[in-house]
PDB file of C-alpha atoms in Angstrom:
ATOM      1  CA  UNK A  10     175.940 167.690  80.288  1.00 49.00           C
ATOM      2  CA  UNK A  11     173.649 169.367  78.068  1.00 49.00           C
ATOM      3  CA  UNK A  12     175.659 167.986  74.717  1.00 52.00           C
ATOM      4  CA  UNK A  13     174.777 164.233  76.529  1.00 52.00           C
ATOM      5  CA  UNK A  14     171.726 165.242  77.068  1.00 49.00           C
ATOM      6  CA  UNK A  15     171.211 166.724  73.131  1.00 54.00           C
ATOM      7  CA  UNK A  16     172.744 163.649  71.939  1.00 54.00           C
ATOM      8  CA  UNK A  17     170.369 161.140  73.590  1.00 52.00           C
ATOM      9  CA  UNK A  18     167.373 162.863  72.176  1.00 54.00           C
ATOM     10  CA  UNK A  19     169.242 162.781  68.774  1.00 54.00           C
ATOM     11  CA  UNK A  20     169.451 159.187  69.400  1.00 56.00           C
ATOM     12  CA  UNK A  21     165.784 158.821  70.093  1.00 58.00           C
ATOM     13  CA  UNK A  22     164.718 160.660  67.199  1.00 55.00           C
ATOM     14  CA  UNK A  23     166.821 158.237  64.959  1.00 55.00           C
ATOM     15  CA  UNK A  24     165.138 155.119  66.559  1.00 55.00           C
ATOM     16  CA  UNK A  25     161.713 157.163  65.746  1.00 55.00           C
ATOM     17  CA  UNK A  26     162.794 157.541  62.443  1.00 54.00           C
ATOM     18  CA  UNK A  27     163.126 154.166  61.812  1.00 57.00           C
ATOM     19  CA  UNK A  28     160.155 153.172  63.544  1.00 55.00           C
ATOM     20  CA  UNK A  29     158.199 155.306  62.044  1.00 55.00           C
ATOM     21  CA  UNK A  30     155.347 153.564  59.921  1.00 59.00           C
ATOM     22  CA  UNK A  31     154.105 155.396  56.398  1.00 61.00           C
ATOM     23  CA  UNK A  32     150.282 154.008  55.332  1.00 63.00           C
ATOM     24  CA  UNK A  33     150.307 150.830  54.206  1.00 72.00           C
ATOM     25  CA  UNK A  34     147.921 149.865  51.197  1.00 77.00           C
ATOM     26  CA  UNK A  35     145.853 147.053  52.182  1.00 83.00           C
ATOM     27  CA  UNK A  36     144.055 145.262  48.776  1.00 86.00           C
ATOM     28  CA  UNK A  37     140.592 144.404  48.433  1.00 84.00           C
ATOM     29  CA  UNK A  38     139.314 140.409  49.119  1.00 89.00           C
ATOM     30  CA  UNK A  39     137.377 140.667  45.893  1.00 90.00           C
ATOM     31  CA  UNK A  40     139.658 142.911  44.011  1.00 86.00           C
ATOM     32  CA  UNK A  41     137.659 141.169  40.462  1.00 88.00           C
ATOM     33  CA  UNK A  42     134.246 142.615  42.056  1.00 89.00           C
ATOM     34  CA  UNK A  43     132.713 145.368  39.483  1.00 90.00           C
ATOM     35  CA  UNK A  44     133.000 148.746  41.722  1.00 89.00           C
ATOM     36  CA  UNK A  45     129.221 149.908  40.625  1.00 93.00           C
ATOM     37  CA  UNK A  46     125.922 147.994  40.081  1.00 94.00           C
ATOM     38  CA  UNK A  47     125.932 146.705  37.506  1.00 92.00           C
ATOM     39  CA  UNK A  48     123.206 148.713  34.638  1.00 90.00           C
ATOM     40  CA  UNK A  49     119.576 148.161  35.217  1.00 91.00           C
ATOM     41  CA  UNK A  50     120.137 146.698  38.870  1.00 93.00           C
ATOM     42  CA  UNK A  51     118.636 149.175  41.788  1.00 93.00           C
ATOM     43  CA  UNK A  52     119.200 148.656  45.454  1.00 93.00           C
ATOM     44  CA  UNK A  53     118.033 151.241  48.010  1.00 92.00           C
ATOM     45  CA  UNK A  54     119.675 152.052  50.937  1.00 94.00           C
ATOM     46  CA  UNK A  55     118.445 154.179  54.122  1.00 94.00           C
ATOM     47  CA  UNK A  56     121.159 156.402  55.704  1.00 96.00           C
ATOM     48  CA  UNK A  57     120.149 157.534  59.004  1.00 96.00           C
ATOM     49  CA  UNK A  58     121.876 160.661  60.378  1.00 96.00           C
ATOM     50  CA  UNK A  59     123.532 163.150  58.125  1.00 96.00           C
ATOM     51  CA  UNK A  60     126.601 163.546  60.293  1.00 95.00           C
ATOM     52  CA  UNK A  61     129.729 163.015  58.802  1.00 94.00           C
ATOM     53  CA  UNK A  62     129.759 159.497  58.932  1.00 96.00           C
ATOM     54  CA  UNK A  63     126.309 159.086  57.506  1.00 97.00           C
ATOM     55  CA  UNK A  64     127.174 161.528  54.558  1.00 98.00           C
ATOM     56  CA  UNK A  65     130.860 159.323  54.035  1.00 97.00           C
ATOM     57  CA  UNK A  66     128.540 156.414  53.545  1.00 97.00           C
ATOM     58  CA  UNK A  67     126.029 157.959  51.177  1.00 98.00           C
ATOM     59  CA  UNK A  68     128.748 159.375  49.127  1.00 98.00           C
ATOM     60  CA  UNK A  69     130.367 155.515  48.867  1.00 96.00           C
ATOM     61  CA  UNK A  70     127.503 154.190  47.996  1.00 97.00           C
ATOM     62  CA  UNK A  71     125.696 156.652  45.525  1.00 97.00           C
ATOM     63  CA  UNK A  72     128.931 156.711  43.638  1.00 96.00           C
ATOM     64  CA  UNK A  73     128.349 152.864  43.829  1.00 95.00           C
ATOM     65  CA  UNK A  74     125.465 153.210  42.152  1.00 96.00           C
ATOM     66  CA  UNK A  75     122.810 152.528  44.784  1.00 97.00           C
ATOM     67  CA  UNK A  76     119.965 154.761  45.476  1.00 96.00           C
ATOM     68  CA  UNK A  77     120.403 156.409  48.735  1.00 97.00           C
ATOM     69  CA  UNK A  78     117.997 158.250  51.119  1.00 96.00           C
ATOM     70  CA  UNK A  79     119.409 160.244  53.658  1.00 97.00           C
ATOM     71  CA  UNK A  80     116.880 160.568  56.913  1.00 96.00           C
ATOM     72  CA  UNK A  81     118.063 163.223  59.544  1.00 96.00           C
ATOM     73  CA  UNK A  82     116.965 163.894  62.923  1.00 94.00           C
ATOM     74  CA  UNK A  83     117.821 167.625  62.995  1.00 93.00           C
ATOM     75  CA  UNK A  84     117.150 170.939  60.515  1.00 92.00           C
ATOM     76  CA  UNK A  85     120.333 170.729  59.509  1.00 91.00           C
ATOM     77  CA  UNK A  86     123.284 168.277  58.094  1.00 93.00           C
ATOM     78  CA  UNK A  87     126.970 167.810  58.890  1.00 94.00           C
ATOM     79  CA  UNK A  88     127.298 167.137  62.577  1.00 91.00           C
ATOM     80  CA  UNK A  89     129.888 168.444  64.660  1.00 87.00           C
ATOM     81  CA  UNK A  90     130.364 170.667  61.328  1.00 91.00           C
ATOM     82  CA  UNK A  91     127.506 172.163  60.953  1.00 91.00           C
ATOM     83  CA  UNK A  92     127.388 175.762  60.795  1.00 90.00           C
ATOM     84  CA  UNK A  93     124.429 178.347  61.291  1.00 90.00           C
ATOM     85  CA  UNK A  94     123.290 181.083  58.867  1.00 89.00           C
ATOM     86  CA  UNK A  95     123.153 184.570  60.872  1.00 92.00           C
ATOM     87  CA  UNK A  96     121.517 187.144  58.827  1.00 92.00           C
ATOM     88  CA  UNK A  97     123.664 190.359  59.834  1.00 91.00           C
ATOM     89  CA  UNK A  98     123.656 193.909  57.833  1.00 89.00           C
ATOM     90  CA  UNK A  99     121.711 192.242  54.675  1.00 91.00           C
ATOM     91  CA  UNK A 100     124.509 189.464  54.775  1.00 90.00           C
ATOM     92  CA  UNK A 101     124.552 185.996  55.804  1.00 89.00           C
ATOM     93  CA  UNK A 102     127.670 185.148  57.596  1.00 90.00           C
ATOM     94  CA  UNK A 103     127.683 181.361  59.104  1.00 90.00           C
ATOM     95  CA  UNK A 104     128.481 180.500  62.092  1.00 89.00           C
ATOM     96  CA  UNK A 105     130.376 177.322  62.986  1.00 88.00           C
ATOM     97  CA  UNK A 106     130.093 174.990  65.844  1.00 81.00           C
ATOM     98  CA  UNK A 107     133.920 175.055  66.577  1.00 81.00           C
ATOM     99  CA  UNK A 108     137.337 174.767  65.144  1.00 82.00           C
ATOM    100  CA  UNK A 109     138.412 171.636  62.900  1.00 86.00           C
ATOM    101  CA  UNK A 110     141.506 171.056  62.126  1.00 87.00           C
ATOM    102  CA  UNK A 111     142.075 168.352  59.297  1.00 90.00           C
ATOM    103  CA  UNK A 112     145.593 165.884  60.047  1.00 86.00           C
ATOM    104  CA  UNK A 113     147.354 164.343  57.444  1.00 84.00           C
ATOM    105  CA  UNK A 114     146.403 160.990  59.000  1.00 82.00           C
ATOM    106  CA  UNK A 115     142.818 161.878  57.834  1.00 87.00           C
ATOM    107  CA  UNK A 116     143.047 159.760  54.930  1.00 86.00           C
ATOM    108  CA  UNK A 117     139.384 159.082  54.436  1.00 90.00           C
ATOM    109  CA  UNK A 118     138.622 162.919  54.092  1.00 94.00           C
ATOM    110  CA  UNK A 119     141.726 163.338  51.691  1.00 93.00           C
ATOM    111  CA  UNK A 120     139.684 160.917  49.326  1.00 94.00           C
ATOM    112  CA  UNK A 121     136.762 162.927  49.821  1.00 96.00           C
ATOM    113  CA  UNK A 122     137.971 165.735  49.394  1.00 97.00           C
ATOM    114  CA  UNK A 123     139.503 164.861  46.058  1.00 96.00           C
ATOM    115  CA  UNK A 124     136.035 163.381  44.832  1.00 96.00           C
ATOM    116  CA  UNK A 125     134.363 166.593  45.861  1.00 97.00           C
ATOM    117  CA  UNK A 126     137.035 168.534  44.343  1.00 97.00           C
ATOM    118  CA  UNK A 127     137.426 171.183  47.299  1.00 97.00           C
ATOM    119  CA  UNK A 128     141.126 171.160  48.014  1.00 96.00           C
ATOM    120  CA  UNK A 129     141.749 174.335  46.957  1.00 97.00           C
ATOM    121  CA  UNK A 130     139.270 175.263  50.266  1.00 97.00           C
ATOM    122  CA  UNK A 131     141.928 174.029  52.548  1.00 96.00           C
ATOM    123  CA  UNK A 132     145.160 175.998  53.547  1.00 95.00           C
ATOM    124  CA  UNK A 133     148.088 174.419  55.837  1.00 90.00           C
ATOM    125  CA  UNK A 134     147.968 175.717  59.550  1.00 88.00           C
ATOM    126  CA  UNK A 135     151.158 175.785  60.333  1.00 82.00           C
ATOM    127  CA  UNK A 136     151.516 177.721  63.551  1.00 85.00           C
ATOM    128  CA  UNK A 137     149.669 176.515  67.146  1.00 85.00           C
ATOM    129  CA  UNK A 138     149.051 179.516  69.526  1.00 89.00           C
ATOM    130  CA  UNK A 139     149.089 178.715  73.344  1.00 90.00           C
ATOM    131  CA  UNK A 140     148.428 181.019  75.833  1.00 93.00           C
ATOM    132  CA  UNK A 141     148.896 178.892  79.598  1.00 94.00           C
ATOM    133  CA  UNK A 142     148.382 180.663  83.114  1.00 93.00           C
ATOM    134  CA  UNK A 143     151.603 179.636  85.026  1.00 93.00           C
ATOM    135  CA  UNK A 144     153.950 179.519  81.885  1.00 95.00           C
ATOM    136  CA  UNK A 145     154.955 181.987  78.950  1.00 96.00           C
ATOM    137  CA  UNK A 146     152.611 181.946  75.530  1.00 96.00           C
ATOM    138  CA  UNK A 147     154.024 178.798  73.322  1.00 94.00           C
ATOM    139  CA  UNK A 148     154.053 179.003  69.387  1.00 91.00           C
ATOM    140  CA  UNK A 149     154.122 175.678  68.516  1.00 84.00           C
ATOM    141  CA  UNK A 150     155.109 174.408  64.447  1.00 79.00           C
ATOM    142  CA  UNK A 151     156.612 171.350  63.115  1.00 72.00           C
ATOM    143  CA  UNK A 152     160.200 172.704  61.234  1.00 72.00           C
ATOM    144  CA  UNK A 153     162.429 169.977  59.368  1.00 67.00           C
ATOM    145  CA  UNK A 154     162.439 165.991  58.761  1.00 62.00           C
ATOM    146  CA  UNK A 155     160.557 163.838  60.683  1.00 58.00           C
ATOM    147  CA  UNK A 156     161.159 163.463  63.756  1.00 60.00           C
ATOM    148  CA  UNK A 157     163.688 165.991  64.444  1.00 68.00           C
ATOM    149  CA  UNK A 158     160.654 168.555  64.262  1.00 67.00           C
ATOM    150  CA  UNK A 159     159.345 167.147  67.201  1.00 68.00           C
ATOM    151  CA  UNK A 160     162.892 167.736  69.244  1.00 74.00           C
ATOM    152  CA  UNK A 161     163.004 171.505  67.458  1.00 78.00           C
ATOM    153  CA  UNK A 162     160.066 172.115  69.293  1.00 80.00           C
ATOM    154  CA  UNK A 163     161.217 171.237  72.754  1.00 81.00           C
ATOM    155  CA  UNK A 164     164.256 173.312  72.062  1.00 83.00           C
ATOM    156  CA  UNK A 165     162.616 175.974  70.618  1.00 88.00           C
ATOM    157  CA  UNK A 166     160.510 176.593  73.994  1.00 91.00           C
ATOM    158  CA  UNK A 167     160.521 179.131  76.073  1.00 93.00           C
ATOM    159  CA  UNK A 168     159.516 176.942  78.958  1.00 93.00           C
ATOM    160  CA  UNK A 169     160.701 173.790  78.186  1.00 87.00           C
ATOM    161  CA  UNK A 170     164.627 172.342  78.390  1.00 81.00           C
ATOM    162  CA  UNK A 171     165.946 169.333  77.026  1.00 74.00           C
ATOM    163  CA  UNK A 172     165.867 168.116  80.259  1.00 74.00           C
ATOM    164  CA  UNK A 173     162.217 167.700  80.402  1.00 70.00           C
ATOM    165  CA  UNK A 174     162.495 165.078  77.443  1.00 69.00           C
ATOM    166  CA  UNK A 175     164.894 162.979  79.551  1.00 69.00           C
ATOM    167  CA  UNK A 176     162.710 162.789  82.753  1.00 68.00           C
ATOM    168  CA  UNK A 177     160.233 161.445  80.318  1.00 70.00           C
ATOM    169  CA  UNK A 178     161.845 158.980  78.627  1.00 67.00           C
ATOM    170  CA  UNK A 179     160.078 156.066  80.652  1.00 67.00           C
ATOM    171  CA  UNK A 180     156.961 157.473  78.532  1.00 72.00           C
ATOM    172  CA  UNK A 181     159.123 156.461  75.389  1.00 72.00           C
ATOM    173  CA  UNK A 182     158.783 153.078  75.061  1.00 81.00           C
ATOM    174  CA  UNK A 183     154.717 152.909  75.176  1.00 85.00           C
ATOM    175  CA  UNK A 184     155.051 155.761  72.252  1.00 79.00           C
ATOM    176  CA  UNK A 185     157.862 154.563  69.776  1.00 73.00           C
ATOM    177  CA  UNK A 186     156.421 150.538  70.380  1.00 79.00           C
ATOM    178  CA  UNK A 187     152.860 150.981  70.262  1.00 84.00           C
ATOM    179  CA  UNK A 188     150.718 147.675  69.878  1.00 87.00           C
ATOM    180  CA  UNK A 189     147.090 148.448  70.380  1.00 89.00           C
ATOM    181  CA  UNK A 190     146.050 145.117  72.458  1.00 92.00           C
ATOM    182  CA  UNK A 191     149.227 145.356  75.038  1.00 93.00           C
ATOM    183  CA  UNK A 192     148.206 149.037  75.331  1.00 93.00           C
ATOM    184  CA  UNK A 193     144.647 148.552  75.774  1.00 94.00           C
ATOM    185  CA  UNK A 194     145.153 145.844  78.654  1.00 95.00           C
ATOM    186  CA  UNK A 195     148.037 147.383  80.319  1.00 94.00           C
ATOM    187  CA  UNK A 196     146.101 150.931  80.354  1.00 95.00           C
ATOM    188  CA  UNK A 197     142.493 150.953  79.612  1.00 94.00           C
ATOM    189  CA  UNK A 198     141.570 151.053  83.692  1.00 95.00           C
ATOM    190  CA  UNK A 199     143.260 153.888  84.404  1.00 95.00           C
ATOM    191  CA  UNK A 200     143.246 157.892  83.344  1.00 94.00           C
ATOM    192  CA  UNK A 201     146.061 158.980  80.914  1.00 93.00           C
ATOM    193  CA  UNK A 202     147.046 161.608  84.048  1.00 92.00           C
ATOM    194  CA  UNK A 203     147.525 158.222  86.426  1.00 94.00           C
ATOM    195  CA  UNK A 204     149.927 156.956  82.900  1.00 93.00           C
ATOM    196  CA  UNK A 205     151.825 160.425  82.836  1.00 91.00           C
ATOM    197  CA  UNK A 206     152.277 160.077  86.555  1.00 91.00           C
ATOM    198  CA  UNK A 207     153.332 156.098  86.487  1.00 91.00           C
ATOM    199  CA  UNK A 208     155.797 157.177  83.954  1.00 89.00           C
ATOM    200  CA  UNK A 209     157.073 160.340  85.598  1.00 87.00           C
ATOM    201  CA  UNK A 210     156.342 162.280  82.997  1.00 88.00           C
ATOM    202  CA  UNK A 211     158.239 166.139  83.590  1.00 86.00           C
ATOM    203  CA  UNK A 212     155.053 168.442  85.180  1.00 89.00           C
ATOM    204  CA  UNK A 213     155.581 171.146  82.574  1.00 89.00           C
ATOM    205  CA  UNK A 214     156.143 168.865  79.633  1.00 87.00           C
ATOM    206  CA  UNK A 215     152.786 167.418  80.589  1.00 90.00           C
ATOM    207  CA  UNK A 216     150.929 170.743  80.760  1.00 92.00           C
ATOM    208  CA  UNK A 217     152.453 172.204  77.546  1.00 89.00           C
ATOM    209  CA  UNK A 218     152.582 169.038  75.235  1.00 86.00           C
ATOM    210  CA  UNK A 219     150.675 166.503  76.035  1.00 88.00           C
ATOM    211  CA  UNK A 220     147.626 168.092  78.095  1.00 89.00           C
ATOM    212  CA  UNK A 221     146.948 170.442  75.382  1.00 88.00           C
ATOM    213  CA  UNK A 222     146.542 167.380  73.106  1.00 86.00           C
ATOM    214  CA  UNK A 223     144.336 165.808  75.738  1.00 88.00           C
ATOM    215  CA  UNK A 224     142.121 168.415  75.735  1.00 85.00           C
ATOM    216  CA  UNK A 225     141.434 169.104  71.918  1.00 78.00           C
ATOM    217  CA  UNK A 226     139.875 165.016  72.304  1.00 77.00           C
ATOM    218  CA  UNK A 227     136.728 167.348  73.624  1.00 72.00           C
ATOM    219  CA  UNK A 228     136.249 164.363  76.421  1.00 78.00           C
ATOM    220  CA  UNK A 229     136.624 164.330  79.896  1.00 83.00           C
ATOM    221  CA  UNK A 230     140.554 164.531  81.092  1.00 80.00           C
ATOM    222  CA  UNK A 231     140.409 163.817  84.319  1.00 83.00           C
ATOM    223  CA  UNK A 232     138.919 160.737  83.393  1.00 86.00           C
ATOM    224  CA  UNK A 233     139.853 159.919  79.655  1.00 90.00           C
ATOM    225  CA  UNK A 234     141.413 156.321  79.230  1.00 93.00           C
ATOM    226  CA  UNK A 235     145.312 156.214  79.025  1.00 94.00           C
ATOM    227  CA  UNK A 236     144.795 153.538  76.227  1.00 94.00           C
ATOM    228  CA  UNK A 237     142.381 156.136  73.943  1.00 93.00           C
ATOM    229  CA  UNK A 238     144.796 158.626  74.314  1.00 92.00           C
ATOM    230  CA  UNK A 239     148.365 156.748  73.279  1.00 92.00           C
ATOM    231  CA  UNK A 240     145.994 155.729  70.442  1.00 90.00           C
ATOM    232  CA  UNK A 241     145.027 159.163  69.925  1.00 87.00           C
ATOM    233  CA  UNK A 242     149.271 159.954  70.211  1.00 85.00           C
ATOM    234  CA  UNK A 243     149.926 157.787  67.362  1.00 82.00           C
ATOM    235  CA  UNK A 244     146.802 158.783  64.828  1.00 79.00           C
ATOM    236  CA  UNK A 245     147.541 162.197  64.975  1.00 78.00           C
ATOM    237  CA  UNK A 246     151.212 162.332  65.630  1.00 75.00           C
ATOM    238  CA  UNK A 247     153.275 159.540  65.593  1.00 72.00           C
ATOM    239  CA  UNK A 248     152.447 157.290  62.825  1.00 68.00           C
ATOM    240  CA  UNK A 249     154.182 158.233  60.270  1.00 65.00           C
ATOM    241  CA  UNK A 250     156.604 161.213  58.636  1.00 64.00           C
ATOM    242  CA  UNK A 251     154.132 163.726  58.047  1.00 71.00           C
ATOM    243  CA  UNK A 252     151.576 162.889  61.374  1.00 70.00           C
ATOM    244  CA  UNK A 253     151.838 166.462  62.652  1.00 72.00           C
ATOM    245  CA  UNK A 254     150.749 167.960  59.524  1.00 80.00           C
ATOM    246  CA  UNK A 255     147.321 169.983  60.055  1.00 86.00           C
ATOM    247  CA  UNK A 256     145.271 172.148  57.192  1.00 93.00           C
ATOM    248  CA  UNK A 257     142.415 174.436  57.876  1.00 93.00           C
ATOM    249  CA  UNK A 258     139.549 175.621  55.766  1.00 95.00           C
ATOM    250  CA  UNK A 259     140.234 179.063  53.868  1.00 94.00           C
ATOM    251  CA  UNK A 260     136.369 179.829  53.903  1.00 93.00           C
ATOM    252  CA  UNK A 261     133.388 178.692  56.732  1.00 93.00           C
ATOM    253  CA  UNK A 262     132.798 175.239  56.576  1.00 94.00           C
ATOM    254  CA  UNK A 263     129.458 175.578  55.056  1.00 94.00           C
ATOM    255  CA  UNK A 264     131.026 176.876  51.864  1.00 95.00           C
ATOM    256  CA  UNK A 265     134.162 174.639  51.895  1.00 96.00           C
ATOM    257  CA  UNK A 266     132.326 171.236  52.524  1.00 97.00           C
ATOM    258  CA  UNK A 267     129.364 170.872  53.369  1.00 96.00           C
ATOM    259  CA  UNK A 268     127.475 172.757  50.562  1.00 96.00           C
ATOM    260  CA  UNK A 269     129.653 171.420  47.494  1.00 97.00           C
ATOM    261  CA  UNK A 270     129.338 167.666  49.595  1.00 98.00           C
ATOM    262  CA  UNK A 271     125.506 168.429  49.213  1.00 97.00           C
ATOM    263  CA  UNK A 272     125.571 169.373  45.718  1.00 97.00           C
ATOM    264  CA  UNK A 273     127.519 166.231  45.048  1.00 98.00           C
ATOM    265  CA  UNK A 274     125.008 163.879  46.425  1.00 98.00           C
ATOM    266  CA  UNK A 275     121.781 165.528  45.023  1.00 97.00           C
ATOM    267  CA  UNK A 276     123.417 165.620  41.984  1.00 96.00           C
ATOM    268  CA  UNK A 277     123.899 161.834  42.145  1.00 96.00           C
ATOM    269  CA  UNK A 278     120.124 161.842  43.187  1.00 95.00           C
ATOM    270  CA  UNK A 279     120.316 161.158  47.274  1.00 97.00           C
ATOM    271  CA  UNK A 280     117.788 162.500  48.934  1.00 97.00           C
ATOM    272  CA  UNK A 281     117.973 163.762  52.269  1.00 96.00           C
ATOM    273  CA  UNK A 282     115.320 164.379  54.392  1.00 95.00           C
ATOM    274  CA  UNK A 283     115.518 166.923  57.558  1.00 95.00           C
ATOM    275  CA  UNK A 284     113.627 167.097  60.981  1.00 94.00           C
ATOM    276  CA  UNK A 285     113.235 163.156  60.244  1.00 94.00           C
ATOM    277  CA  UNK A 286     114.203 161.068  63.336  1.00 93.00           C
ATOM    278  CA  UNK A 287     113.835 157.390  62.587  1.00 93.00           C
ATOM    279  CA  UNK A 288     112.335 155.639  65.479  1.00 93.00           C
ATOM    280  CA  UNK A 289     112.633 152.107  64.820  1.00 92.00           C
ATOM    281  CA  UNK A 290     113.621 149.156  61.480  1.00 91.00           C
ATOM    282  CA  UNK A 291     110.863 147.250  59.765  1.00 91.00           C
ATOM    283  CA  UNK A 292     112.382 143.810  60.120  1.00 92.00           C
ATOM    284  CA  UNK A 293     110.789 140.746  58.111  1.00 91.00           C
ATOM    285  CA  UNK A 294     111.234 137.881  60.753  1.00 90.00           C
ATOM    286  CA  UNK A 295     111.296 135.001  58.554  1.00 91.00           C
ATOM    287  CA  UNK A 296     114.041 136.449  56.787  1.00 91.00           C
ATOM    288  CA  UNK A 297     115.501 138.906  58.972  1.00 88.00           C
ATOM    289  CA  UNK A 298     115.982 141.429  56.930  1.00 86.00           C
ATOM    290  CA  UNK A 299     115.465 144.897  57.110  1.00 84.00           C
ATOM    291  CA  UNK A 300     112.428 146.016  54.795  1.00 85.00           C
ATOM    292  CA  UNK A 301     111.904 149.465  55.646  1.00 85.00           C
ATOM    293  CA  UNK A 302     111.762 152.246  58.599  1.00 88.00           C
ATOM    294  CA  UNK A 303     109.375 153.973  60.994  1.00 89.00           C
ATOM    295  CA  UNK A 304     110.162 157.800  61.415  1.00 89.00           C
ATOM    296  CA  UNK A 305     108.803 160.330  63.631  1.00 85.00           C
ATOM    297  CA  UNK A 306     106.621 161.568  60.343  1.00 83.00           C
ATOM    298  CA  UNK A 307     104.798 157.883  60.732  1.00 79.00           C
TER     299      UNK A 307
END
C-alpha cells in the first residue's frame, strides 16, 4: 500500500513537472521607443506615497529621465519596510516593522535590486521553523528538483504521511491547472477554509501546509477569498522550478534597501518630501489634465 501510495505522488510530481511554467518574456509594443527623454526635454512627475510602490515608480522614471518629486504622508519612507532608529547604549540599532521574506517570483525587486546594486545584502533562507500547539515543531526546506522537493517535505514530516497527500488530491486539479478567470468565478464567494473543506483537504495537511501559508498573507483567514489564495499558491509556489525559493536580508532593512534605494534617487535628483499628505489634484477642466497638487502644507 504505501509503495502505491509513493508511486501516485511520484506520478503527480511528474505531471507538475511538466506543467510547471518558467517566466515568460513578454516584448515591449514600442520596442523602437528611446528608453530616456530625449536631451533638453523635462517632464515632472508627482509621486505620492513613498511606499514601495511609489519608490518602484520613481526609480523607473528618474532613470527615465523625468524629474520626480516624491510627496509622503508620514516621517518616514518605505512602507510596510520601514524601520525605526532606537538610540540604545550610544548606538542606533533599527527596528523593523516585521519579517520580509523576498521569493524568487519577486521579479520586479530582482531588477531593483540589481540597479541598486545590493545583492550582496541578501542571503538564501533556507530553513522554515514551525512551532504548532497540537502537532510536533516542523522544519520545513525545499531539497532536490522541482517538484520532488515539495513531496520530500511531506515525507520528511514528523506529522504528516503520504497519506495525507492522497486525501487531498481533489485539491490537485485547481493547483496543477490554474486559470485565473475559472478560479476567480468558481471561488471568489467563498473562504479558502470552505475550498479546503469542499475539497476534503486532510485536517493536518491543512494546518501544517497550507494554513501557515494563509496566514503569512497578513489578512483575515477566516474570511480570505479561496480565489486570492490559489493565486497566492501559484505566485509564491507553484509557478515555476524555483517558486519556493526565499532570501532574507543579511543586515536591517534600513541598511540593505532602503538607505542605498534613497541614495540612488537623490542622487538622480528626486526629491522627497516627508510629513506631506496630498489632499487633492489640480485638474485643468478644459483639458483634463492634471496641473499640479494641494498638500496638507497648502
Amino acid at each position: 500500500m504505501e509503495k502505491t501510495i509513493e508511486l501516485f505522488l511520484i506520478l503527480s510530481s511528474v505531471i507538475l513537472t511538466c506543467l510547471a511554467k518558467d517566466p515568460v518574456w513578454i516584448n515591449p509594443i514600442n520596442p523602437k521607443d528611446p528608453s530616456r527623454l530625449p536631451d533638453g526635454m523635462e517632464k515632472k512627475v508627482l509621486v505620492i506615497g513613498g511606499g514601495l510602490a511609489g519608490l518602484s515608480a520613481a526609480l523607473e522614471l528618474a532613470d527615465r529621465g523625468y524629474s520626480v518629486y516624491i510627496k509622503e504622508k508620514y516621517s518616514h519612507i518605505g512602507g510596510k519596510l520601514f524601520c525605526k532608529p532606537v538610540d540604545i547604549l550610544n548606538q542606533t540599532f533599527w527596528i523593523e516593522h516585521g519579517f520580509h521574506a523576498w521569493f524568487h517570483n519577486y521579479y520586479q525587486f530582482q531588477d531593483i535590486r540589481k540597479r541598486l546594486n545590493i545583492d550582496n545584502n541578501f542571503k538564501t533562507w533556507d530553513v522554515v521553523n514551525y512551532v504548532f500547539r497540537n502537532y510536533k515543531p516542523e522544519a520545513i526546506y525545499s531539497e532536490g528538483p522541482y517538484p520532488f522537493n515539495l513531496l520530500g517535505i511531506i515525507q520528511r514530516s514528523p506529522n504528516l504521511k503520504l497519506t495525507d497527500a492522497i486525501l487531498s488530491t481533489l485539491s490537485l486539479p485547481d493547483m496543477i491547472f490554474y486559470d485565473f478567470d475559472t478560479m476567480n468565478q468558481k471561488y471568489d464567494n467563498i473562504s479558502f477554509l470552505e475550498w479546503a473543506t469542499q475539497k476534503k483537504v486532510a485536517q493536518d495537511f491543512y494546518d501544517i501546509i497550507l494554513k501557515p501559508a494563509l496566514s503569512v498573507t497578513l489578512n483575515e483567514q477566516k474570511t480570505f477569498s479561496a480565489a486570492e489564495m490559489l493565486a497566492f499558491l501559484q505566485i509564491y509556489f507553484l509557478t515555476n522550478s524555483k517558486s519556493d525559493r526565499r532570501e532574507v536580508a543579511n543586515v536591517n532593512y534600513y541598511e540593505a534597501v532602503l538607505k542605498p534605494w534613497t541614495d540612488y534617487l537623490i542622487k538622480h535628483n528626486v526629491k522627497i518630501q516627508l510629513d506631506t499628505e496630498v489632499l487633492r489634484l489640480k485638474v485643468d477642466e478644459k483639458t483634463a489634465s492634471i496641473i499640479g497638487s494641494v498638500d496638507s502644507n497648502g
